[in-house]
Coordinates of C-alpha atoms and ligand atoms in Angstrom, one line a residue:
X14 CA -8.0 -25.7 15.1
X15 CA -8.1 -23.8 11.8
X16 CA -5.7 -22.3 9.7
X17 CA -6.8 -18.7 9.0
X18 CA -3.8 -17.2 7.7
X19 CA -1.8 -17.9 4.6
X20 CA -0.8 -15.8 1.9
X21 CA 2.3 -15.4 -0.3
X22 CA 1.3 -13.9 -3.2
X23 CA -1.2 -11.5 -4.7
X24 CA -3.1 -13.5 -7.2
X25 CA -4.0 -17.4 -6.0
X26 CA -7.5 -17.6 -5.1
X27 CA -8.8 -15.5 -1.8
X28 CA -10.5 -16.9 1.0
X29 CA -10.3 -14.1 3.5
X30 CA -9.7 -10.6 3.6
X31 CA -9.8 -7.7 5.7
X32 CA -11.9 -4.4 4.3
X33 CA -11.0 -1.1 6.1
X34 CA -13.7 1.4 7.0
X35 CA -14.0 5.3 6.6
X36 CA -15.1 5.9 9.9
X37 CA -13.8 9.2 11.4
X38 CA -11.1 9.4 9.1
X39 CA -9.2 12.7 9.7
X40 CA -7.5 15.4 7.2
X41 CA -4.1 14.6 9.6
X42 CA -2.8 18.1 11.2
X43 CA 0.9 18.6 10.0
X44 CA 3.5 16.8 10.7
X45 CA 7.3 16.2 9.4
X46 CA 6.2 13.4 7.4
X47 CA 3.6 15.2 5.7
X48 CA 1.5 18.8 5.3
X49 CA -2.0 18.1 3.6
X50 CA -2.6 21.3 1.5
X51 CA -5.9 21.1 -0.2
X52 CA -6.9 25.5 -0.3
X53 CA -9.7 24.9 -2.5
X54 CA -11.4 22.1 -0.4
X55 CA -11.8 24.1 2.9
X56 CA -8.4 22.4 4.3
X57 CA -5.1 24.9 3.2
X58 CA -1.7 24.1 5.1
X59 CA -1.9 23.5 8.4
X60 CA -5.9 23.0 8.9
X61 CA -7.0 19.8 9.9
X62 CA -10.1 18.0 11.6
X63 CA -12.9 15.3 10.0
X64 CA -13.3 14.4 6.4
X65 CA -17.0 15.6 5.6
X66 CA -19.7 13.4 6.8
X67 CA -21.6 12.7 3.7
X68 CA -18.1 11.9 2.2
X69 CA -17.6 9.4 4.6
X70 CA -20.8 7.9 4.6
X71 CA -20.8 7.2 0.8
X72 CA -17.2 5.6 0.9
X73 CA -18.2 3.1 4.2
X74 CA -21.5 2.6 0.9
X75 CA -19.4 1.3 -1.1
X76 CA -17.1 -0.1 0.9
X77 CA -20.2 -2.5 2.9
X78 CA -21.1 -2.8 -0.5
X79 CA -17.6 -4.2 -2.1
X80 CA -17.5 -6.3 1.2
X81 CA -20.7 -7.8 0.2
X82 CA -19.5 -8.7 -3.2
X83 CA -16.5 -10.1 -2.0
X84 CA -18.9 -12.4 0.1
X85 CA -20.7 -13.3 -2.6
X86 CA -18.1 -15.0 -3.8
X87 CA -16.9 -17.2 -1.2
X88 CA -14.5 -14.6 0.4
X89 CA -14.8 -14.2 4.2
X90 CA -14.7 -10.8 5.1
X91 CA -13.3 -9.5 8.2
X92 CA -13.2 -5.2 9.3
X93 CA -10.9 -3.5 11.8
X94 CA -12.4 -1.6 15.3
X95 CA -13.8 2.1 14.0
X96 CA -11.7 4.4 16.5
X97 CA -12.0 7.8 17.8
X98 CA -8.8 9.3 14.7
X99 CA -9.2 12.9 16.0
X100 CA -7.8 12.0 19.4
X101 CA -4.4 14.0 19.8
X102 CA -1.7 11.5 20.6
X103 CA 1.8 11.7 22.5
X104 CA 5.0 9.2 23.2
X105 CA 7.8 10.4 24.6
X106 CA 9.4 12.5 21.8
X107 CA 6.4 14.0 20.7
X108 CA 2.8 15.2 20.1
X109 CA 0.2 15.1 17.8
X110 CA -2.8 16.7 17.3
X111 CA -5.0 14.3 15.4
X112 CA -4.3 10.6 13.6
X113 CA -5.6 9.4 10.3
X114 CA -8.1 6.5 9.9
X115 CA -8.7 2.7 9.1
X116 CA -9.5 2.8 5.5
X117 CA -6.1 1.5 3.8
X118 CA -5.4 -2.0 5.8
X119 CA -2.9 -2.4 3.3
X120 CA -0.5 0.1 4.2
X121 CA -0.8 -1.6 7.8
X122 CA -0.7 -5.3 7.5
X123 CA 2.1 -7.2 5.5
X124 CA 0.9 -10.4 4.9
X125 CA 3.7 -13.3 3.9
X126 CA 3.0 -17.2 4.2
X127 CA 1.7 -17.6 7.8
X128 CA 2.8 -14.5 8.9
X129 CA 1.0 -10.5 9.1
X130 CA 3.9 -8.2 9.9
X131 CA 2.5 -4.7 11.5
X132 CA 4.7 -2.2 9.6
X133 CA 6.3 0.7 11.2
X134 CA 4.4 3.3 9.2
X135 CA 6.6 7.0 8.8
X136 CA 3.9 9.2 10.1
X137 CA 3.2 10.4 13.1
X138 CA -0.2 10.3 12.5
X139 CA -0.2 6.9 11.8
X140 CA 1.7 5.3 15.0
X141 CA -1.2 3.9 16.4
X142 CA -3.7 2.7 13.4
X143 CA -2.0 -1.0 13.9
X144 CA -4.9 -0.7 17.2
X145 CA -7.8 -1.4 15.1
X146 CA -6.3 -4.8 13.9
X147 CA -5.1 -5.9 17.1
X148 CA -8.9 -7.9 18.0
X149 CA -8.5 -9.3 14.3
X150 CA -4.8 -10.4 15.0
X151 CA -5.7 -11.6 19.0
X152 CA -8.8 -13.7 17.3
X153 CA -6.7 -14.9 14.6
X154 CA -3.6 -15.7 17.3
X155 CA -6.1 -18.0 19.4
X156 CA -7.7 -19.8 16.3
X157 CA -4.6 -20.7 14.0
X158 CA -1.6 -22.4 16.0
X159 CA 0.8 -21.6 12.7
X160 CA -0.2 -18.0 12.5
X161 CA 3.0 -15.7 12.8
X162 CA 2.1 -12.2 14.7
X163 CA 5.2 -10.1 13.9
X164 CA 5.4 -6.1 15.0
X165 CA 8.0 -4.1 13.1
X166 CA 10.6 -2.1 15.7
X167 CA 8.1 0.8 16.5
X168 CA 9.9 3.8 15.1
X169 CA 10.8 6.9 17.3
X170 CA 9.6 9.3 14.7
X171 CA 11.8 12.4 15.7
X172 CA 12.9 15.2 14.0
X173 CA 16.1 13.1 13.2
X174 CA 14.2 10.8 10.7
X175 CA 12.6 13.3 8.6
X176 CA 14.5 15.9 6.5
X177 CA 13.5 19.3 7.4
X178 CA 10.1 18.8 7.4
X179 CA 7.8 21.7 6.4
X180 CA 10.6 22.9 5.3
X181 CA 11.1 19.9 2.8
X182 CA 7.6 20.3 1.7
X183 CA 7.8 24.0 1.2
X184 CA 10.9 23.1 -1.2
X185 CA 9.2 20.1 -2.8
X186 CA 5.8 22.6 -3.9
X187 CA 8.2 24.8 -5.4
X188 CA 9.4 22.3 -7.8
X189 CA 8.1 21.1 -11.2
X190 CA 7.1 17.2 -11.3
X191 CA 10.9 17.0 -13.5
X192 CA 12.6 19.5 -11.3
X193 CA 11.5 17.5 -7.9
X194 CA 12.5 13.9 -9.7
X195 CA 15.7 15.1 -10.4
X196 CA 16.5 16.6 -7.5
X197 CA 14.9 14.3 -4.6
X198 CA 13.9 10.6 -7.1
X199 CA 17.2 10.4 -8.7
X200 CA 19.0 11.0 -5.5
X201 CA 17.1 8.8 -3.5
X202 CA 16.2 11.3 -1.1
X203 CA 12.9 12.1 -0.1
X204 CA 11.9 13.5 3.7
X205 CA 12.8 9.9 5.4
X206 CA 16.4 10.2 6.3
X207 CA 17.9 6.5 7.1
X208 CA 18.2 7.0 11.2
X209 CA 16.0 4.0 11.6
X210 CA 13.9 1.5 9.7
X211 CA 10.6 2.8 8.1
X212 CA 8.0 1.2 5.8
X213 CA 4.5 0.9 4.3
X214 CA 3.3 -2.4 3.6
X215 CA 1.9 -1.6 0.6
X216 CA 5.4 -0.3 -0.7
X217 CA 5.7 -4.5 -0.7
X218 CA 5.0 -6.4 -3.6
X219 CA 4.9 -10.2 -3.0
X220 CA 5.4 -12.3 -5.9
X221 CA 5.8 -15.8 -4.2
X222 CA 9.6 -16.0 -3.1
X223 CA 10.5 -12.5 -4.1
X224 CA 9.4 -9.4 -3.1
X225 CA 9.8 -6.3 -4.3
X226 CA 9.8 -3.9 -1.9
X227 CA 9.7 -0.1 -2.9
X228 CA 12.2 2.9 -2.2
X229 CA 9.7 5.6 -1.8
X230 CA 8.8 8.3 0.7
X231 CA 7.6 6.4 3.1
X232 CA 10.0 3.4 2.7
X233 CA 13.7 4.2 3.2
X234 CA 16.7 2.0 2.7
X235 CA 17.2 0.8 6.1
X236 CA 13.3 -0.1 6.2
X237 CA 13.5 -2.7 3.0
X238 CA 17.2 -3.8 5.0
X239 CA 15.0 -5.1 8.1
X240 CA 12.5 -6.7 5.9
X241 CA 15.7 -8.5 4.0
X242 CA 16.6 -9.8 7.3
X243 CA 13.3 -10.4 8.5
X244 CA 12.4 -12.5 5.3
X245 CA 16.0 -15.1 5.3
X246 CA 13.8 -17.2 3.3
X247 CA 12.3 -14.9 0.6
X248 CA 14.7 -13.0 -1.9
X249 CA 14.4 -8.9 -1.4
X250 CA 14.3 -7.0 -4.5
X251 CA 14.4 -2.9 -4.2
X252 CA 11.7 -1.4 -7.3
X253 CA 12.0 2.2 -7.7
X254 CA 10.2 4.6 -10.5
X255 CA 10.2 8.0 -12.1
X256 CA 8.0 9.8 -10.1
X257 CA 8.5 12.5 -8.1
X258 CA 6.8 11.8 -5.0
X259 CA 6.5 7.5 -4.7
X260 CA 4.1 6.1 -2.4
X261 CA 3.4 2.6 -2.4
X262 CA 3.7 -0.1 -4.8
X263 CA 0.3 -0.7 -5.9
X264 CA -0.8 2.1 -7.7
X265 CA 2.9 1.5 -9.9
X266 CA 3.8 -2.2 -10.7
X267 CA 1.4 -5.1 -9.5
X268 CA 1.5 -8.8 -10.3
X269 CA -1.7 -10.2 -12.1
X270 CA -1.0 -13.4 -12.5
X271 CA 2.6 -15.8 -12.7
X272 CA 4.0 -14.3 -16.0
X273 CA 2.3 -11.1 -16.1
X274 CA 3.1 -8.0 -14.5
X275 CA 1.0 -4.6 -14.9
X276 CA 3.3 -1.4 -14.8
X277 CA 2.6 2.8 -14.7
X278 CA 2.5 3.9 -18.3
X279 CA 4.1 7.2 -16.7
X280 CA 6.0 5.3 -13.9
X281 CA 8.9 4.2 -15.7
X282 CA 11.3 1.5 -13.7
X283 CA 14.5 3.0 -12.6
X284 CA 16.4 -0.6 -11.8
X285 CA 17.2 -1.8 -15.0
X286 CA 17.8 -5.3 -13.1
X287 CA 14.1 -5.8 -11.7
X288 CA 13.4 -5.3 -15.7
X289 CA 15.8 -7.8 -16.6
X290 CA 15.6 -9.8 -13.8
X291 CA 11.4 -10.0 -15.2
X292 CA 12.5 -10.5 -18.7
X293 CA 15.3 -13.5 -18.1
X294 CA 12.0 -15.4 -16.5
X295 CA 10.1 -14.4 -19.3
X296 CA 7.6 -12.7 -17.8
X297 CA 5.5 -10.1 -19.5
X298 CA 5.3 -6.7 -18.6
X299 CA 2.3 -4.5 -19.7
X300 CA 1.4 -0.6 -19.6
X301 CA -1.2 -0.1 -17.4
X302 CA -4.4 2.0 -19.6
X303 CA -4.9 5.5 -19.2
X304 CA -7.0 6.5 -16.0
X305 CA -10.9 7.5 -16.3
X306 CA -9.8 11.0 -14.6
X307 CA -7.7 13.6 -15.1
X308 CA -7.0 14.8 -11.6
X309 CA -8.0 13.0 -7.8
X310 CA -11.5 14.0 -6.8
X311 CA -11.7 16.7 -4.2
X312 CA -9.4 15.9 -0.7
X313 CA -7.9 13.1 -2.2
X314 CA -3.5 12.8 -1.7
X315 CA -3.8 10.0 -4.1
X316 CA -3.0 10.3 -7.9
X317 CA -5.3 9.1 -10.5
X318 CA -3.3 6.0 -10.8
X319 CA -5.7 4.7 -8.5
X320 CA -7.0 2.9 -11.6
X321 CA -4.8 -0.1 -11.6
X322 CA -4.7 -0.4 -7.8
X323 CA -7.1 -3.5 -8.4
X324 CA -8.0 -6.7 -6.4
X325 CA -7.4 -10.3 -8.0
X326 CA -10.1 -12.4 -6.4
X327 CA -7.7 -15.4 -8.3
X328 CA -5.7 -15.6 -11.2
X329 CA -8.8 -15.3 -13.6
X330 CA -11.1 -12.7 -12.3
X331 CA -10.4 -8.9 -11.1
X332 CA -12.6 -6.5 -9.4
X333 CA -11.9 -3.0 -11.0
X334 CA -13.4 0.1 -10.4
X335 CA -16.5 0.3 -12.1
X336 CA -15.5 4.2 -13.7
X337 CA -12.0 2.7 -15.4
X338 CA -13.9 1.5 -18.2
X339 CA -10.2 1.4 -20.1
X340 CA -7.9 -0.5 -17.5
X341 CA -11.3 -2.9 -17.6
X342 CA -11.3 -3.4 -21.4
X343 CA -7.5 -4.4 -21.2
X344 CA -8.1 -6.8 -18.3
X345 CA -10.5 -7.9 -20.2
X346 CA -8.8 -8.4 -23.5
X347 CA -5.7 -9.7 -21.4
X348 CA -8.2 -12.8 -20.2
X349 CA -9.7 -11.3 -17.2
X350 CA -13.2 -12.2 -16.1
X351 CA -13.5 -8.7 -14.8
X352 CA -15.8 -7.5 -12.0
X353 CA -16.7 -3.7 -11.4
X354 CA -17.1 -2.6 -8.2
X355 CA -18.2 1.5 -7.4
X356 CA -15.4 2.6 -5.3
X357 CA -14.8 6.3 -6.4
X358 CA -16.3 7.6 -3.3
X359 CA -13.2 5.4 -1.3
X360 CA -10.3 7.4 -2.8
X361 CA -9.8 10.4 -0.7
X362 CA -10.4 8.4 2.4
X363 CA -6.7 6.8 1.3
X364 CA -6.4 4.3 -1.9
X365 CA -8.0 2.1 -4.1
X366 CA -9.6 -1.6 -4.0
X367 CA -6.0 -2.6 -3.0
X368 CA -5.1 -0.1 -0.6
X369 CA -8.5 -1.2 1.4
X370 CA -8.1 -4.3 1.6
X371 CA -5.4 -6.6 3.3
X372 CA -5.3 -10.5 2.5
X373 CA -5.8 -13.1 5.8
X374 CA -5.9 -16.3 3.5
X375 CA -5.2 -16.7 -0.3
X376 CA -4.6 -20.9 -1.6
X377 CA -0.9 -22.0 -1.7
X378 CA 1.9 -22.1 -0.5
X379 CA 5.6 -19.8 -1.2
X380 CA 6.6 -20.9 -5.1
X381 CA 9.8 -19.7 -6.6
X382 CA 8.2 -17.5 -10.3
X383 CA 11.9 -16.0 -11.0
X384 CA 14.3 -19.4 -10.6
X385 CA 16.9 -17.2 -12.8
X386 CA 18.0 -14.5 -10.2
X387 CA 20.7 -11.7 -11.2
X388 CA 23.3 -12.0 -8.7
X389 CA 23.6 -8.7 -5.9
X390 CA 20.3 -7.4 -6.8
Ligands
ABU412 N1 -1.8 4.0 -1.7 C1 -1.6 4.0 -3.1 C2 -1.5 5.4 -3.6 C3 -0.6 5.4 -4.8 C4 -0.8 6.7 -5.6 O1 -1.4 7.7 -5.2 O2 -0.4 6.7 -6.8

């Protein structure tokens, strides 16, 4: 019997991954969590239905096509079930009118040592998107005897865990980027109030035997508190920036090798112990370069920062997007054999090279890169 799963940190070598797909992805009708507002794109406040099918079919291009590169060197590639996302859904407490998609595994899958953790998610839209996994997860249950299959505590998702909904987003448009980090960043209070655990696994950063989880808006206190109990063995650090509405980890502070860190230029950290805690182990933080674009591409709820959500194939080469011809050149200059990969069209289907991807195998095992710890955080 084989070991297929193993994976504790984001830059030893990769043997097998899973690559999302575009397929049916949906502009999600409103919800507490979130209202996608894009007027000048044919989907204003409160319109939803299928991302555009030529859209779709030139993000599942590149992604077949980064898939294939991946496979070209040596990575096994593995893809979730394409399901029917504009299905309206229904538990107990509520409906919904559509779901989301498949694109972003990472979001979904948590990956830690033997162990992929299904995470709760905050959306409503995205309560069921652990579904396309589950024939992965079954195949890799049956074939690997030492493979962990964990499920978060499926959240309720009522009223009571978001704050105000609409009318939180109505409040947060009205703000200025300074006006809504002062108000809702500094405060730590976003739309997830703490009536149960929620997180993204891509608000997780693993870095061997710490992990940096972050408090954003779709990660709330009580979320990184059950993955501190959940992970007895790994050391739980909370990362937080300056940014007005933080979603997931990887577009903000990512590992790129043991002693290297790559951080937002605009992002700045708001812990001042995760810097320190960095610099006592003397490891080197860098400002990511300056994106290729100035704004997302049409339909896209991701920022430009998309161009440091990257994918370390091992500690010496990095596929990039091929347009960030900057963040390449400092890759590049920082000792990166670096591999472009087209993946613009990907973006407004929900992240970067990252976000679509979700590790199965990567060589070694759980190594301790921050032996100095600050004690309490
Ligand atoms: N899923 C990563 C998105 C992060 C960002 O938009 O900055």
């Amino acid at each position: 019997m084989a070991k297929i799963v193993n994976s504790w940190n984001e830059w030893s070598r990769l043997r097998r991954v899973i690559v999302g797909r575009a397929d049916g992805t949906m502009i999600q009708a409103p919800e507490p969590a979130i209202v996608r507002d894009f007027p000048d794109d044919g989907f204003p406040a409160g319109a939803y239905g299928p991302m555009p099918q030529d859209m779709v079919d030139a993000a599942n291009e590149q992604m077949d096509n980064f898939a294939a590169i991946l496979e070209s060197h040596g990575v096994v590639v593995d893809r979730p079930e394409a399901m029917d996302w504009s299905k309206a859904i229904e538990t107990p407490d509520w409906t919904m009118d559509s779901q989301f998609g498949v694109m972003p595994p990472r979001d979904v899958l948590l990956t830690v040592g033997s162990e992929i953790l299904e995470a709760t998610m905050s959306q409503r839209a995205r309560w069921f998107e652990y579904l396309a996994y589950r024939p992965l997860l079954q195949e890799y249950f049956r074939e690997d005897p030492d493979f962990r299959w964990e499920s978060a505590p499926k959240p309720r998702l009522t009223d009571a865990s978001y704050h105000g909904g609409p009318e939180f987003w109505h409040e947060f448009e009205s703000l200025d980027e300074e006006e809504a980090i002062e108000r809702f960043t500094m405060n730590r209070r976003w739309n997830l109030t703490e009536e149960e655990p929620l997180f993204d696994a891509a608000d997780v950063g693993r870095f061997g035997k710490d992990l940096f989880v972050y408090h954003s808006s779709v990660t709330n206190a009580a979320g990184i508190d059950w993955l501190t109990r959940h992970f007895p063995d790994h050391r739980v650090h909370v990362a937080r920036f300056r940014e007005s509405h933080p979603v997931h980890l990887d577009a903000t502070f990512v590992p790129l090798r043991p002693g290297l860190a790559l951080s937002n230029r605009k992002r700045v950290p708001l812990e001042e112990d995760m810097v320190t805690l960095f610099e006592i182990n003397d490891w080197e933080i860098v400002p990511c370069a300056e994106p290729a674009l100035e704004e997302p591409p049409p339909l896209c709820y991701c920022s430009v920062w998309l161009s440091m959500n990257t994918l370390l194939l091992d500690e010496k080469t990095i596929f990039v997007e091929e347009q960030e011809k900057a963040q390449q050149q400092q890759l590049y200059d920082l000792g990166f054999e670096v591999i472009p990969v087209p993946f613009w069209a990907v973006g407004p289907f929900g992240g970067g090279l990252h976000c679509a991807t979700a590790d199965v195998y990567r060589d070694g095992d759980m190594e301790d890169y921050f032996p100095k710890q600050i004690p309490g955080y």
